[in-house]
Coordinates of C-alpha atoms in Angstrom, one line a residue:
X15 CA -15.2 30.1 15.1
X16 CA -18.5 29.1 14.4
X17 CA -19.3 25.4 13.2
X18 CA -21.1 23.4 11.0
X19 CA -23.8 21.8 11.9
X20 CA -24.9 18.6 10.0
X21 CA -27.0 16.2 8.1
X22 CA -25.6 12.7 7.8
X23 CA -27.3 10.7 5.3
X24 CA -26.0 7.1 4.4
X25 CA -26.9 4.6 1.8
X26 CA -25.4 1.1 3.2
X27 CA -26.1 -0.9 0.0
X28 CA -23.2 2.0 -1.5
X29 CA -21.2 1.9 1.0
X30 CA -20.8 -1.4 2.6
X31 CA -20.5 0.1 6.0
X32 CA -18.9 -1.8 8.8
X33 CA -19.0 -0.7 12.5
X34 CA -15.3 0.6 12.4
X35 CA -15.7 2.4 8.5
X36 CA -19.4 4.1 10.3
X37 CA -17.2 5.6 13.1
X38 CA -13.8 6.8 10.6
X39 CA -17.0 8.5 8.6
X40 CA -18.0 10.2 11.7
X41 CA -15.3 11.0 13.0
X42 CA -14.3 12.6 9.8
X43 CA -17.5 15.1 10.2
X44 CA -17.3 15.4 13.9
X45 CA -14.3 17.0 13.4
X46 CA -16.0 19.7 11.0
X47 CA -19.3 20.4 13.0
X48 CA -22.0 18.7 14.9
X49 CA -24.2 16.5 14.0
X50 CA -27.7 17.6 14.2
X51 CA -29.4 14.5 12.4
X52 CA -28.5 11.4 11.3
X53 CA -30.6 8.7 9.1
X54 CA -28.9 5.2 7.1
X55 CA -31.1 3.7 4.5
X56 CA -31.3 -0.1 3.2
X57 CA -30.9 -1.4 6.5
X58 CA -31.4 -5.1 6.9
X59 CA -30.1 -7.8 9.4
X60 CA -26.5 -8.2 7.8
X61 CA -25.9 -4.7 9.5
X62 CA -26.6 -5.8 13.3
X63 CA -22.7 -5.2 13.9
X64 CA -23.8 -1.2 13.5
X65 CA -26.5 -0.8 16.3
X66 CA -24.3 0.3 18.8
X67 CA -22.4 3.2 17.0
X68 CA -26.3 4.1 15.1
X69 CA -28.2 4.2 18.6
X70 CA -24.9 6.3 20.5
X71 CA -25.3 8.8 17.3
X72 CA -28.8 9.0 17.4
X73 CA -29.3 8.1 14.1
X74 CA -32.6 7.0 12.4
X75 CA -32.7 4.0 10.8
X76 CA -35.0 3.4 7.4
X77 CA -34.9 -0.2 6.9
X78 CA -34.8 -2.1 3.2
X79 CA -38.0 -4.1 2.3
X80 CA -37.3 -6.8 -0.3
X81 CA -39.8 -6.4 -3.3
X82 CA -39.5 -6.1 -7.1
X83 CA -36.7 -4.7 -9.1
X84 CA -36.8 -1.2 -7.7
X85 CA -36.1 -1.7 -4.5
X86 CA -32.8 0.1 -4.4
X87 CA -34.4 2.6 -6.2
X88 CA -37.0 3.5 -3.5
X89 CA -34.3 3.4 -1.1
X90 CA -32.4 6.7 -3.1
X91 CA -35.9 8.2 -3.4
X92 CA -36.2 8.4 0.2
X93 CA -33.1 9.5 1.1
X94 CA -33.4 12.5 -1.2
X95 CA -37.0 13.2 -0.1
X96 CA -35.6 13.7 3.8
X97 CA -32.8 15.4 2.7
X98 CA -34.7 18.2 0.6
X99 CA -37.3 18.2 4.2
X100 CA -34.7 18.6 6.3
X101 CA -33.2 21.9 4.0
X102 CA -36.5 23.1 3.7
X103 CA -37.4 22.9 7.4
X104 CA -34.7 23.0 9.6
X105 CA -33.2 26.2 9.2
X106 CA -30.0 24.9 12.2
X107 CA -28.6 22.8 9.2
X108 CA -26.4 24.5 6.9
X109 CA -24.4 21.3 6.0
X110 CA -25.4 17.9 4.6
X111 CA -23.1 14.8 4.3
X112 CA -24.0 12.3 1.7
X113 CA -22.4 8.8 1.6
X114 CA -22.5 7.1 -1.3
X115 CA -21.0 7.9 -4.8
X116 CA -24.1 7.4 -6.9
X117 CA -24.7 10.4 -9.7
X118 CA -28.2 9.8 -9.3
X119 CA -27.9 12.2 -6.2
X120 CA -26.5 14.9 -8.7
X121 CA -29.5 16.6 -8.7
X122 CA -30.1 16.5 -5.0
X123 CA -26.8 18.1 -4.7
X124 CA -27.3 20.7 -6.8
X125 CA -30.4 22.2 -5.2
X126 CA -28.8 21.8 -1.4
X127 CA -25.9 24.1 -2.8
X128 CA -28.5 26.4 -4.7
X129 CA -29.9 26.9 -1.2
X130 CA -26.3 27.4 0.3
X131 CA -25.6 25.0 1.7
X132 CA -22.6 23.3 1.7
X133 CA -22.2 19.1 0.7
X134 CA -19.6 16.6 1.7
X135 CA -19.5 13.1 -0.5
X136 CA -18.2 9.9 0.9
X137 CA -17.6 6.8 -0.8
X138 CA -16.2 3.8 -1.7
X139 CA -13.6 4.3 -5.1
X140 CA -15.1 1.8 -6.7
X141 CA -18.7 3.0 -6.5
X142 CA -18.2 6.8 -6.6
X143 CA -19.0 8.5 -10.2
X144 CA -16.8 11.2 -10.9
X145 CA -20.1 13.2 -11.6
X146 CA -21.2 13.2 -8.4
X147 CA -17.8 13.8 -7.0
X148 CA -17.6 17.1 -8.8
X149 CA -20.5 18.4 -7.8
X150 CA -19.4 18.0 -4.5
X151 CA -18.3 21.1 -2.4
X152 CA -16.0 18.3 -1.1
X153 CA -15.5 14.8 -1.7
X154 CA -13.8 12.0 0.4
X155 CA -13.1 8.6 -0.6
X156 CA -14.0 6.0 2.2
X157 CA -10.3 4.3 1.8
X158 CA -8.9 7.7 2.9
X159 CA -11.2 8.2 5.9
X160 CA -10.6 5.0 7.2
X161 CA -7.5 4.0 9.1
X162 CA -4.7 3.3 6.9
X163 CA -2.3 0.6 7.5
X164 CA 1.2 2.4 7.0
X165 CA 2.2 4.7 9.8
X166 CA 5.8 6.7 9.9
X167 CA 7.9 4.3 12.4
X168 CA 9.0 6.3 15.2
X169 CA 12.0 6.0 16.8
X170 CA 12.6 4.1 20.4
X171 CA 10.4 5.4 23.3
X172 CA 11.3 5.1 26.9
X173 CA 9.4 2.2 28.8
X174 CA 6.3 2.9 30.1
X175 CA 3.0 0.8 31.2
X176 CA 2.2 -0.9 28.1
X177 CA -1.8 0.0 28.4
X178 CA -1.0 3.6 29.3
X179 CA 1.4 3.7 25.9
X180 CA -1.3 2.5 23.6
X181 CA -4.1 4.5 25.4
X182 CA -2.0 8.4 25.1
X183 CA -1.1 6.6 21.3
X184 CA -4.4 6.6 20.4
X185 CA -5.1 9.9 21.3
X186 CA -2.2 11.7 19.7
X187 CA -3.1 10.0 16.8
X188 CA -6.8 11.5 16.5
X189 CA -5.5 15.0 17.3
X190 CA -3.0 14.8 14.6
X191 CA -5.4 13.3 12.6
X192 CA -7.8 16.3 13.6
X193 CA -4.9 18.5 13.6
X194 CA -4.1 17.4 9.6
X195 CA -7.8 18.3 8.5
X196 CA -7.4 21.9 9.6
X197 CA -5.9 22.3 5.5
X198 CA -6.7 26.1 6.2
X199 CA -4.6 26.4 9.2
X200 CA -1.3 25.5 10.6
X201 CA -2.6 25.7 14.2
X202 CA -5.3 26.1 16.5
X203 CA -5.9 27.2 19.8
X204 CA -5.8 24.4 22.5
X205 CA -9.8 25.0 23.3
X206 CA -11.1 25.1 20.0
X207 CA -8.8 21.4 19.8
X208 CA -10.8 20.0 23.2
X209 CA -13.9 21.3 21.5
X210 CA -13.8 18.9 18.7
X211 CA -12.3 16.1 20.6
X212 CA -15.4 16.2 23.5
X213 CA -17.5 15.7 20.1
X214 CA -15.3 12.8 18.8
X215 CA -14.9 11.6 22.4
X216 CA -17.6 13.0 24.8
X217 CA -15.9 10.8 27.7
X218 CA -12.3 12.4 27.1
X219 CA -11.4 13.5 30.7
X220 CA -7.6 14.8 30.6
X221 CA -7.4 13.5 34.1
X222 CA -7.6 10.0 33.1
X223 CA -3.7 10.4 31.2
X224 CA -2.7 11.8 34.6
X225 CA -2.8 15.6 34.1
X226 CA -4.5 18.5 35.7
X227 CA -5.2 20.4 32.5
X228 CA -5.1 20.1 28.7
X229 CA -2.5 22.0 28.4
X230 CA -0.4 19.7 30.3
X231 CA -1.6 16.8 28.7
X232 CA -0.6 18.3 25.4
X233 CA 2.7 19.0 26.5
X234 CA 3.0 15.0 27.6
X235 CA 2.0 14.3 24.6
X236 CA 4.4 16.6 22.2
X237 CA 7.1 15.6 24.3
X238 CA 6.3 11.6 24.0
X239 CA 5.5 11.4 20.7
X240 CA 6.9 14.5 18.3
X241 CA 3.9 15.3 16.4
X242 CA 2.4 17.8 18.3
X243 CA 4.1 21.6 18.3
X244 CA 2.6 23.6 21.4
X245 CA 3.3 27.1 22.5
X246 CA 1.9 30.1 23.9
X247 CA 0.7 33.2 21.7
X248 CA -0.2 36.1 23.8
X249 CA -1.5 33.9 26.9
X250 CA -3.3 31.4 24.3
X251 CA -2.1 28.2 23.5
X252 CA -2.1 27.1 20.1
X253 CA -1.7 23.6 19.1
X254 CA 0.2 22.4 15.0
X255 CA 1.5 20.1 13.6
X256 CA 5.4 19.4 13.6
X257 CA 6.6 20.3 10.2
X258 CA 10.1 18.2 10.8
X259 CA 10.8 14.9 11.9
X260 CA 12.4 13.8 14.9
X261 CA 16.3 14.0 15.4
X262 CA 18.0 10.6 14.4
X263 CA 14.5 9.1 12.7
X264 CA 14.8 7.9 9.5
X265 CA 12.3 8.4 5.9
X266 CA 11.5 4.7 5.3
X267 CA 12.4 3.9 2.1
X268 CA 10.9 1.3 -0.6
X269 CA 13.5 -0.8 -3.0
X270 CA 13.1 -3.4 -5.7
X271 CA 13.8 -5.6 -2.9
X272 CA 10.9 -4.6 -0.5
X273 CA 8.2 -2.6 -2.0
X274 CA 5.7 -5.7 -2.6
X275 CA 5.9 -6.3 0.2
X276 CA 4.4 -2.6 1.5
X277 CA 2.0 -3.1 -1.3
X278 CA 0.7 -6.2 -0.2
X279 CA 0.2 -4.9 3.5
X280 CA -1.3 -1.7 2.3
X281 CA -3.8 -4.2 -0.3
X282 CA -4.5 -6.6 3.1
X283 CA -5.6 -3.8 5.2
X284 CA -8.0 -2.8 2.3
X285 CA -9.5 -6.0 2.3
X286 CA -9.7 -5.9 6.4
X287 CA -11.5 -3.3 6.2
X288 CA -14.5 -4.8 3.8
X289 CA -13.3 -2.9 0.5
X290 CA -13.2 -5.4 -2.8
X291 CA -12.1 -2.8 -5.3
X292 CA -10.4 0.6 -4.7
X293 CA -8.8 2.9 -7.1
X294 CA -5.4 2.8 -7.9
X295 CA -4.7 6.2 -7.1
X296 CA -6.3 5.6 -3.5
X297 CA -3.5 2.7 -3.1
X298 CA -0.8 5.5 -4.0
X299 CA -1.7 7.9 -2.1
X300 CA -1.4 6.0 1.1
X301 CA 1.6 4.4 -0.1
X302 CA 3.3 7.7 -0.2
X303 CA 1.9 8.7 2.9
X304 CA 4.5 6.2 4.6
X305 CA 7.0 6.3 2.1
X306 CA 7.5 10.3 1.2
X307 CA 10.2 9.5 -1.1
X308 CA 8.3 6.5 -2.9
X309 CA 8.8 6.8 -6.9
X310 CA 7.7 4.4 -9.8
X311 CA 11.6 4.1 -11.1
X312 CA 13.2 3.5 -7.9
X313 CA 11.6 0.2 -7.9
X314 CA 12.4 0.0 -11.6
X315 CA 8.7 0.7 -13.3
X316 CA 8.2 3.5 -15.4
X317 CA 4.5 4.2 -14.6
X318 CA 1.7 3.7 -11.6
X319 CA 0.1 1.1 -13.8
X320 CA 2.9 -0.9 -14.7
X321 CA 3.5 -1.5 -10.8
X322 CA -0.3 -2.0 -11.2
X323 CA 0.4 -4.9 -13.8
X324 CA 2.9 -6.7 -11.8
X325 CA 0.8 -6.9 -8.9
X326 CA -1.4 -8.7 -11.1
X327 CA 1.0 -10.9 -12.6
X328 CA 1.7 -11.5 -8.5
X329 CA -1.4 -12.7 -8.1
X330 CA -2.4 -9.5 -5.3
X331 CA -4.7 -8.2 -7.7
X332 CA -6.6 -8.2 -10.8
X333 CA -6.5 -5.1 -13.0
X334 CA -10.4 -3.8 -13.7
X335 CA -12.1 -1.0 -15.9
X336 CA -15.3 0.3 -15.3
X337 CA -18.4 1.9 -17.1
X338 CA -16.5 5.6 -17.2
X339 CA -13.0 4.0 -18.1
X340 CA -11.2 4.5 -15.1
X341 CA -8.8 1.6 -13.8
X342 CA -10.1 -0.1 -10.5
X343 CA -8.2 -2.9 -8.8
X344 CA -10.0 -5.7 -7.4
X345 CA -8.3 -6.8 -4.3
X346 CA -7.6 -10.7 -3.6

């Protein structure tokens, strides 16, 4: 299968990057293609913590000078100048990644897809316009690519070396993780699996987890931690998702006696992770990501925005509307 092969572009003032959210964003289009170029734009000193994952990507940094009103303004201008060079010149790139949400890239987006090319949008919910989200040939919402505070509880694993747990955790999780973006497919073969993670992880050795071959590896890990489904298909292996869980684990469930207090987790690990507002919808969506079975009227509300409304009268978080309309919670 061929891949993509990409143009990042970021505007930091949008998107109120931190070192961690930088890396969930590319990750997130690792796991689609390579990247061919990078730049971020509005740099300034309150962004030293990024240097490290900017100079191992190879990106090019555009710094912000400090003068007059339209200084944001010049910023966007010279993000959409490079980005119209680079599909002009460099015929290697058919994709282009754009993270921020402001419609004034509209028409930048629309003449990168008139020369077919194809654009992913990132951003923050607060900041993105629904214009620019549509014109998108896909959007992503920087509280979804970011790691999400809820996880399925699994049930009791044997004892093993603590470090060597949390190491082969991690891992399963970005394969399933990779694994969940493949919306196309149910599974993949095994190689086309190590291919993306050796561009997530160029250091990934399946040596250091104690086995000779991926294969193996996979195996340990399917057999430790139930996501992974792995079989052989005409002397390929190909690698899926379970679709079932685990024998004796049980759905977690939320109750007028314990949902505020998932709410309020999922609301602190928003504001760990540098968001101030996100939309209410975003906050849903990951709550029934750990909780399947979660429903407004089991926790005795008849709408989303009522639960919303109590949050507020809770003191979690104050109920906003913005310039289009559309409810935003800021997060306190």
């Amino acid at each position: 299968m061929s891949l993509s092969k990409f143009a990042v572009f970021v505007d930091l003032e949008n998107c109120g990057a931190k070192a961690a959210m930088l890396n969930s964003i590319l990750e997130k289009v690792k796991i689609r293609g390579d990247i061919l170029l990078g730049k971020v734009y509005g740099y300034t000193d309150k962004y030293d913590d990024l240097k490290e994952v900017l100079l191992s990507n190879t990106f090019t940094v555009v710094p912000s000078i400090r003068y007059g009103i339209s200084q944001k303004n010049n910023a966007d201008i010279q993000l959409v100048i490079d980005a119209l060079e680079v599909a002009y010149n460099n015929d290697l790139i058919d994709s282009f990644c754009i993270v921020s949400g402001d419609s004034d890239y509209v028409p930048l987006v629309g003449r990168l897809k008139s020369m077919g090319k194809f654009v992913l949008g990132i951003s923050r919910s607060e900041a993105a316009s629904n214009i620019f989200i549509n014109a998108c040939n896909e959007f992503q919402f920087l509280e979804s690519v970011g790691k999400r505070n809820v996880e399925k509880p699994k049930r009791p694993r044997s004892t093993v070396n603590s470090e060597e747990m949390a190491d082969e955790s991690e891992l399963n999780k970005l394969l399933t993780t990779v694994l969940e973006e493949q919306t196309d497919r149910d599974e993949i073969y095994a190689s086309e699996l190590k291919g993306t993670l050796l561009r997530l992880r160029p250091d990934f050795n399946e040596k250091a987890y104690g086995c000779p071959t991926f294969y193996k590896l996979l195996l340990k890990l399917s057999n430790r931690f139930g996501d992974l489904r792995v079989h052989n298909d005409n002397f390929d292996v190909m690698v899926g998702l379970t679709n079932t869980p685990d024998s004796g684990e049980s759905i977690p469930q939320l109750t007028r006696d314990n949902w505020k207090e998932a709410f309020a987790a999922q609301i602190k690990a928003y504001k760990d992770g540098g968001f101030d507002r996100v939309n209410p919808s975003i906050l849903k969506a990951d709550i029934i990501t750990a909780y399947p079975d979660f429903n407004e009227r089991t926790i005795g509300f008849k709408r989303f925005s009522d639960v919303m409304k109590q949050l507020e009268k809770d003191g979690l978080v104050v109920v906003e509307m913005d310039e289009q309309k559309t409810m935003l919670i800021k997060l306190l």
